[in-house]
Coordinates of C-alpha atoms in Angstrom, one line a residue:
Chain A
N214 CA 6.2 -25.9 -1.9
A215 CA 3.1 -27.3 -3.6
G216 CA 2.6 -24.5 -6.2
V217 CA -0.9 -24.5 -7.7
T218 CA -3.1 -27.4 -6.5
Q219 CA -6.3 -28.2 -8.3
T220 CA -8.9 -30.7 -7.1
P221 CA -10.4 -32.9 -8.3
K222 CA -8.3 -34.2 -11.2
F223 CA -11.3 -35.9 -12.9
Q224 CA -15.0 -35.4 -12.5
V225 CA -18.1 -36.6 -14.4
L226 CA -21.4 -34.7 -13.9
K227 CA -24.9 -35.0 -15.2
T228 CA -26.5 -32.0 -17.0
G229 CA -27.9 -29.6 -14.5
Q230 CA -25.7 -30.6 -11.6
S231 CA -23.6 -28.1 -9.7
M232 CA -19.9 -28.4 -9.0
T233 CA -17.0 -26.4 -7.6
L234 CA -13.5 -26.8 -8.9
Q235 CA -11.0 -26.0 -6.2
C236 CA -7.7 -24.1 -6.8
A237 CA -5.2 -23.2 -4.1
Q238 CA -1.7 -21.7 -4.3
D239 CA 0.9 -21.4 -1.6
M240 CA 3.1 -18.8 -3.3
N241 CA 1.3 -15.7 -2.0
H242 CA 0.5 -14.7 -5.6
E243 CA -1.9 -11.8 -6.1
Y244 CA -3.2 -12.9 -9.4
M245 CA -5.2 -16.0 -10.1
S246 CA -7.1 -17.1 -13.1
W247 CA -9.2 -20.0 -14.6
Y248 CA -8.8 -21.2 -18.2
R249 CA -10.5 -23.9 -20.1
Q250 CA -8.9 -26.0 -22.8
D251 CA -10.9 -27.6 -25.6
P252 CA -9.7 -29.9 -28.4
G253 CA -8.1 -27.9 -31.2
M254 CA -8.1 -24.7 -29.3
G255 CA -5.7 -23.0 -26.9
L256 CA -6.5 -22.1 -23.4
R257 CA -9.3 -19.5 -23.0
L258 CA -9.6 -17.3 -20.0
I259 CA -12.8 -17.8 -18.0
H260 CA -12.4 -15.5 -14.9
Y261 CA -9.5 -13.9 -13.1
S262 CA -8.7 -12.2 -9.9
V263 CA -6.2 -9.5 -9.1
G264 CA -6.4 -10.0 -5.3
A265 CA -8.6 -11.1 -2.5
G266 CA -12.2 -9.7 -2.9
I267 CA -11.7 -8.7 -6.6
T268 CA -12.7 -10.8 -9.6
D269 CA -13.5 -10.1 -13.2
Q270 CA -14.6 -11.8 -16.3
G271 CA -12.4 -13.2 -19.0
E272 CA -13.1 -14.3 -22.5
V273 CA -15.7 -17.1 -21.8
P274 CA -17.3 -16.4 -18.4
N275 CA -20.9 -17.5 -19.1
G276 CA -22.0 -20.4 -16.9
Y277 CA -19.3 -19.9 -14.4
N278 CA -19.0 -18.1 -11.1
V279 CA -15.9 -17.3 -9.0
S280 CA -15.0 -15.7 -5.7
R281 CA -11.7 -14.8 -4.0
S282 CA -12.2 -14.6 -0.2
T283 CA -8.5 -15.4 0.5
T284 CA -5.3 -14.9 -1.4
E285 CA -4.7 -18.6 -1.5
D286 CA -8.0 -19.9 -2.9
F287 CA -9.9 -19.3 -6.1
P288 CA -12.8 -21.7 -6.6
L289 CA -14.7 -22.0 -9.9
R290 CA -18.4 -22.8 -9.7
L291 CA -20.6 -24.4 -12.3
L292 CA -24.2 -23.7 -11.1
S293 CA -26.0 -25.8 -13.7
A294 CA -23.6 -27.9 -15.7
A295 CA -24.1 -28.2 -19.5
P296 CA -22.5 -30.6 -22.0
S297 CA -20.8 -27.5 -23.6
Q298 CA -18.8 -27.2 -20.4
T299 CA -17.0 -30.5 -20.9
S300 CA -13.4 -29.4 -21.0
V301 CA -10.1 -29.5 -19.2
Y302 CA -9.9 -26.6 -16.7
F303 CA -6.6 -25.0 -15.6
C304 CA -6.0 -22.7 -12.7
A305 CA -3.0 -20.4 -12.8
S306 CA -1.4 -17.8 -10.5
S307 CA 1.3 -15.2 -10.8
R308 CA 3.1 -12.8 -8.5
K309 CA 2.2 -9.6 -10.2
Q310 CA 1.0 -8.4 -13.5
G311 CA 2.9 -8.7 -16.7
I312 CA 6.4 -9.5 -15.8
Q313 CA 6.0 -12.8 -14.0
P314 CA 4.9 -15.9 -16.0
Q315 CA 1.9 -17.8 -14.7
H316 CA 2.2 -21.0 -12.8
F317 CA -0.4 -23.6 -13.8
G318 CA -2.1 -26.4 -11.9
D319 CA -2.3 -29.9 -13.3
G320 CA -5.8 -29.4 -14.6
T321 CA -9.2 -30.9 -14.0
R322 CA -10.8 -33.0 -16.7
L323 CA -14.6 -32.4 -16.5
S324 CA -17.2 -34.4 -18.4
I325 CA -20.8 -33.4 -18.5
L326 CA -23.2 -36.1 -19.7
Chain B
A71 CA -8.2 -7.6 -28.9
Q72 CA -5.1 -9.7 -29.4
T73 CA -4.9 -12.9 -31.5
V74 CA -2.3 -15.5 -31.6
T75 CA -1.9 -17.9 -34.6
Q76 CA 0.0 -21.1 -34.8
S77 CA -0.3 -22.4 -38.4
Q78 CA 1.3 -25.8 -37.8
P79 CA -1.1 -28.2 -36.1
E80 CA 1.4 -31.0 -36.1
M81 CA 5.1 -31.4 -36.6
S82 CA 7.6 -34.2 -36.4
V83 CA 11.4 -34.2 -35.9
Q84 CA 14.0 -36.8 -35.5
E85 CA 16.0 -37.0 -32.3
A86 CA 19.0 -34.7 -32.2
E87 CA 17.7 -32.6 -35.1
T88 CA 16.5 -29.0 -35.0
V89 CA 12.9 -27.9 -35.4
T90 CA 11.2 -24.5 -35.6
L91 CA 7.6 -23.9 -34.5
S92 CA 5.9 -20.8 -35.9
C93 CA 3.8 -18.2 -34.1
T94 CA 2.4 -14.9 -35.3
Y95 CA 0.3 -12.5 -33.3
D96 CA -1.8 -9.4 -33.9
T97 CA -1.9 -6.5 -31.4
S98 CA -2.0 -2.8 -31.3
E99 CA 0.0 -2.7 -28.1
S100 CA 3.6 -1.5 -28.2
N101 CA 4.8 -3.3 -25.2
Y102 CA 3.9 -6.8 -24.3
Y103 CA 5.3 -10.3 -23.4
L104 CA 5.4 -13.4 -25.4
F105 CA 5.7 -17.0 -24.1
W106 CA 6.1 -20.5 -25.2
Y107 CA 4.4 -23.2 -23.0
K108 CA 4.9 -26.9 -23.3
Q109 CA 2.2 -29.3 -22.5
P110 CA 3.3 -33.0 -22.4
P111 CA 0.9 -35.9 -22.2
S112 CA 0.8 -35.4 -18.4
R113 CA -1.2 -32.2 -19.2
Q114 CA 1.0 -29.9 -17.2
M115 CA 1.6 -26.4 -18.6
I116 CA 5.3 -25.8 -18.4
L117 CA 6.9 -22.4 -19.3
V118 CA 9.6 -22.9 -21.9
I119 CA 10.8 -19.4 -22.7
R120 CA 9.6 -15.8 -22.6
Q121 CA 10.4 -12.6 -24.4
E122 CA 9.8 -9.0 -23.5
A123 CA 8.8 -7.0 -26.6
Y124 CA 11.0 -4.1 -25.6
K125 CA 14.1 -6.3 -25.8
Q126 CA 15.7 -6.7 -29.2
Q127 CA 17.8 -9.6 -28.1
N128 CA 16.2 -13.0 -28.7
A129 CA 15.7 -15.1 -25.6
T130 CA 17.4 -18.4 -25.1
E131 CA 17.0 -21.2 -22.6
N132 CA 19.5 -24.0 -23.1
R133 CA 18.3 -25.9 -26.2
F134 CA 15.4 -23.5 -26.8
S135 CA 15.6 -20.2 -28.5
V136 CA 13.2 -17.8 -30.1
N137 CA 13.3 -15.6 -33.3
F138 CA 11.4 -12.5 -32.3
Q139 CA 10.5 -10.2 -35.2
K140 CA 8.5 -7.4 -33.7
A141 CA 7.8 -5.6 -36.9
A142 CA 6.5 -8.8 -38.5
K143 CA 4.7 -9.8 -35.3
S144 CA 6.4 -13.2 -35.4
F145 CA 7.7 -15.3 -32.5
S146 CA 9.0 -18.6 -33.6
L147 CA 10.5 -21.3 -31.2
K148 CA 13.6 -23.2 -32.2
I149 CA 14.4 -26.5 -30.5
S150 CA 17.9 -27.7 -31.0
D151 CA 19.2 -31.3 -30.4
S152 CA 15.6 -32.5 -30.1
Q153 CA 15.0 -35.1 -27.4
L154 CA 12.2 -37.7 -26.9
G155 CA 11.1 -35.7 -23.9
D156 CA 10.4 -32.7 -26.1
T157 CA 7.3 -34.6 -27.5
A158 CA 4.4 -32.4 -26.4
M159 CA 1.9 -29.7 -27.4
Y160 CA 3.5 -26.3 -27.7
F161 CA 1.5 -23.2 -27.1
C162 CA 2.5 -19.7 -28.0
A163 CA 0.9 -17.0 -25.7
F164 CA 0.6 -13.2 -25.6
M165 CA 0.3 -11.0 -22.6
K166 CA -0.1 -7.2 -22.4
S167 CA 2.3 -5.4 -20.2
T168 CA -0.3 -2.9 -19.1
G169 CA -3.6 -3.5 -17.3
T170 CA -4.6 -5.0 -14.1
A171 CA -4.1 -8.7 -14.5
S172 CA -1.9 -11.2 -16.1
K173 CA -4.2 -12.4 -18.8
L174 CA -2.7 -14.7 -21.4
T175 CA -4.0 -15.2 -25.0
F176 CA -3.1 -18.5 -26.4
G177 CA -2.6 -19.9 -29.9
T178 CA -4.2 -23.2 -30.8
G179 CA -1.0 -25.2 -30.3
T180 CA 1.4 -27.3 -32.3
R181 CA 1.7 -31.0 -31.5
L182 CA 5.4 -31.9 -31.8
Q183 CA 6.5 -35.6 -32.1
V184 CA 10.1 -36.4 -31.6
T185 CA 11.0 -39.7 -33.2
L186 CA 14.0 -42.0 -33.1

């Protein structure tokens, strides 16, 4: 049981490049979400999904797109990378709302030059 | 909107001693969940302990326990018999129990160093 798998673990981009961060879970969780972690701050929610075909914005959605075509996958797309998007990105999933804690991936460290 | 405040950016404790990490939160919700997550240098986010707001009894998990004061909106984490492996960032997090998604609101974290 792999849990939540994020790829890549590290990536360096140039300003203006596009990139997709991959997230996959094998626990049949309905809920998936993306957070970013910046120095001196806690994790902040970017986008989330309550099930296949359904996505919604979190606290800091600007500059990011998501889609949820399957229960297992929830990719995060940066269409035109900016230095302000330099961060560590975490994907998380959970079985259902509220009661179950979220399972996190190992994170992707993204640097935008 | 909910806010979570961790007022201790860094703390240090000697091995085998006890340490308490503070967390306060602000919400108008009456029912919710609170969590403590541990993030070691490996960067993993590991759930340490959770508390349902409707439960008066404080949650415990082995050496980890919480002091949940609902009226004061306080949720501190006590680590007993500290071990070197407890060295990590600790995040307090809040989750509403209603709504359509499991959205966590995190505090800014406390960096805990366990020393010999």
